[in-house]
PDB file of C-alpha atoms in Angstrom:
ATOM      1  CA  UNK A   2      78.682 114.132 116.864  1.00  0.00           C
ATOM      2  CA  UNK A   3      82.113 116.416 116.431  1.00  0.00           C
ATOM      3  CA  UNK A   4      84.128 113.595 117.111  1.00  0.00           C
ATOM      4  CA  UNK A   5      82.685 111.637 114.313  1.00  0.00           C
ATOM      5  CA  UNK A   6      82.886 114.791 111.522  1.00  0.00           C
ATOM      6  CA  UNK A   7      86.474 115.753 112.731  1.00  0.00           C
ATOM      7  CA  UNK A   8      87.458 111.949 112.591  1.00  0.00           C
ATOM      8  CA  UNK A   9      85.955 111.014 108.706  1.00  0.00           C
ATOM      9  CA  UNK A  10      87.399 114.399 107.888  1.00  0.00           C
ATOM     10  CA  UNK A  11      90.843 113.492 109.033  1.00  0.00           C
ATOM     11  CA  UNK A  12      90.062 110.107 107.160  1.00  0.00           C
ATOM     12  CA  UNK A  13      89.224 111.616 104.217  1.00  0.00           C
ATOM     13  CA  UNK A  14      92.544 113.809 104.338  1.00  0.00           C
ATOM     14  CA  UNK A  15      94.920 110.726 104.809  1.00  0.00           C
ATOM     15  CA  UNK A  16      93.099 108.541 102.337  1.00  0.00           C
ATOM     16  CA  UNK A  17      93.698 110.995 100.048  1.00  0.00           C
ATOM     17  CA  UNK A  18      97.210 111.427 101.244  1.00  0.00           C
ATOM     18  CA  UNK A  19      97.413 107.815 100.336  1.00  0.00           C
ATOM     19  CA  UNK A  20      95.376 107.785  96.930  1.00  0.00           C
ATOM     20  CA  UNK A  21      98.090 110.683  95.642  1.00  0.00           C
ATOM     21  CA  UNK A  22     100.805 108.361  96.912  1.00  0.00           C
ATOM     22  CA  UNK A  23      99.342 105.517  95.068  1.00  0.00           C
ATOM     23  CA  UNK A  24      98.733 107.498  92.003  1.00  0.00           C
ATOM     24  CA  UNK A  25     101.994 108.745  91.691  1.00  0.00           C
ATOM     25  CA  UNK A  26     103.719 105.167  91.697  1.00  0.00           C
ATOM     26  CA  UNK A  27     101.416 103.872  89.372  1.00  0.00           C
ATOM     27  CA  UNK A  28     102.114 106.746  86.763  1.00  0.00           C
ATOM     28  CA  UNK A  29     105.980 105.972  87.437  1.00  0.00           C
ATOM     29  CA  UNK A  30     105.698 102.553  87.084  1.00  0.00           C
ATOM     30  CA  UNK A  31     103.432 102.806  83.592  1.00  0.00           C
ATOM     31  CA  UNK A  32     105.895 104.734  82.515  1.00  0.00           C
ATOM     32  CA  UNK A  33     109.041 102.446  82.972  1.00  0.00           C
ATOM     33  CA  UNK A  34     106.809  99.473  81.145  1.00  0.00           C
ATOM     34  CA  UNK A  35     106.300 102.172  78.448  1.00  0.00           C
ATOM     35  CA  UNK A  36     110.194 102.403  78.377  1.00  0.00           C
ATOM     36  CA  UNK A  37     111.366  99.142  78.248  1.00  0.00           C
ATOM     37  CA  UNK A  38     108.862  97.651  75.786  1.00  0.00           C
ATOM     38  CA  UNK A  39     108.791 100.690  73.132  1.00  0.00           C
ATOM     39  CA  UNK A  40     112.675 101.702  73.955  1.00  0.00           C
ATOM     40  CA  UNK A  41     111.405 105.648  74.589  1.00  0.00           C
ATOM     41  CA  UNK A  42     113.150 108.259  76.687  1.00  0.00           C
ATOM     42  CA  UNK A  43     110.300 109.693  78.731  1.00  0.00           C
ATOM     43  CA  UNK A  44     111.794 109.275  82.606  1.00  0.00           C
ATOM     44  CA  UNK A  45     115.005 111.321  82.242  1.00  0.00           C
ATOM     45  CA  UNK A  46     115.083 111.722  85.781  1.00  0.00           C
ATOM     46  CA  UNK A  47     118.863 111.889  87.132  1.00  0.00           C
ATOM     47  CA  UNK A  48     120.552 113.166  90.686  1.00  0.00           C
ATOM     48  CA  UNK A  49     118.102 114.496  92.795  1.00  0.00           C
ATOM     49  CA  UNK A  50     114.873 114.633  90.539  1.00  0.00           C
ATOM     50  CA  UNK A  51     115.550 110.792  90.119  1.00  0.00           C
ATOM     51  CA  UNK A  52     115.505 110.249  94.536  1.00  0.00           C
ATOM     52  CA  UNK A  53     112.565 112.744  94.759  1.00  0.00           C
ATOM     53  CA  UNK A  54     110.585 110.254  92.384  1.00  0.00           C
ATOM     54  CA  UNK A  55     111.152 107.031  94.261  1.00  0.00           C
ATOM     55  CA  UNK A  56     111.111 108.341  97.880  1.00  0.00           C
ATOM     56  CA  UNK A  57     107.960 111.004  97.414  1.00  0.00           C
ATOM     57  CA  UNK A  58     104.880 107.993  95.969  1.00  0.00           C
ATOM     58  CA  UNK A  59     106.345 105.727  98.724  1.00  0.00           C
ATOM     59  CA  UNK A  60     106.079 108.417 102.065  1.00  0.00           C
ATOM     60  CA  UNK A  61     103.002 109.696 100.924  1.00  0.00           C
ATOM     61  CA  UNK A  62     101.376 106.103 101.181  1.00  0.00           C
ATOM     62  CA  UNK A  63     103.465 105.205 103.876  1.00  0.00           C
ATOM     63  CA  UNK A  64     101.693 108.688 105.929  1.00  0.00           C
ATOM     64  CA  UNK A  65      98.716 108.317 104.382  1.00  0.00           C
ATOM     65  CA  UNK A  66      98.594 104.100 105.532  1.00  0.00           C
ATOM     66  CA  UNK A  67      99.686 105.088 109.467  1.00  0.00           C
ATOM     67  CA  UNK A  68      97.877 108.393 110.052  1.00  0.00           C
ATOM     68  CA  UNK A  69      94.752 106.698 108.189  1.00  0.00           C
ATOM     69  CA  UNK A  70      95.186 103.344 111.206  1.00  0.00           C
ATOM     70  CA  UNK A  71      96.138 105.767 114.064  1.00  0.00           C
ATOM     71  CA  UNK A  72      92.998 107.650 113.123  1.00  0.00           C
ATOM     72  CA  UNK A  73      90.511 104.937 113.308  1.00  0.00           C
ATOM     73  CA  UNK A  74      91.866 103.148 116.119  1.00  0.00           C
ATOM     74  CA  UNK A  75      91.569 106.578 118.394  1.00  0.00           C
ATOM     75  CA  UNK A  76      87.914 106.759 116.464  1.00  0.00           C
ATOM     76  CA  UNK A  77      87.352 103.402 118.120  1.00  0.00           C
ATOM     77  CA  UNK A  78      88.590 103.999 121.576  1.00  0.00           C
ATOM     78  CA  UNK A  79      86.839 107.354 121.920  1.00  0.00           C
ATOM     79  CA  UNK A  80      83.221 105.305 120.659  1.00  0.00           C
ATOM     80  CA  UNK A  81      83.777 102.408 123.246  1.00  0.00           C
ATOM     81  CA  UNK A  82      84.935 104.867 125.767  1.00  0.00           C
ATOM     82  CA  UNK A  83      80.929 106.976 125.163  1.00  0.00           C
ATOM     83  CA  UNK A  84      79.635 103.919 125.173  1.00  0.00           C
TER      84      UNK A  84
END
């Protein structure tokens, strides 16, 4: 029974991990439409701001996608190993 609650918590944490990745790429990417079709200034991102806002959305979901597999396939080993 602890195995399962610290597993879905450690779920929970990664999907999450992923959801905020997710988010934050969408929001980028609505906002570069927004750009190009109504010729607005709102992502005035340059030098390092401008490599923080590609690279952060991208790790977050790429964490959030491997810790998120490597949790449920050590789930599954531990419940056929009980078993």
């Amino acid at each position: 029974m602890a195995q399962k609650s610290a597993s879905s918590k450690l779920k929970s944490i990664f999907n999450t991990t992923f959801m905020l990745g997710f988010i934050l790429l969408f929001i980028k990417l609505t906002l570069l439409v927004i750009n190009h079709f109504f010729r607005l200034d709102l992502l005035a991102f340059t030098g390092i701001a401008n490599v923080l806002s590609n690279i952060i959305p991208i790790t977050l979901m790429v964490i959030g996608g491997i810790g998120w597999e490597m949790n449920t396939d050590n789930y599954e080993r531990l419940k056929n190993y009980h078993d």
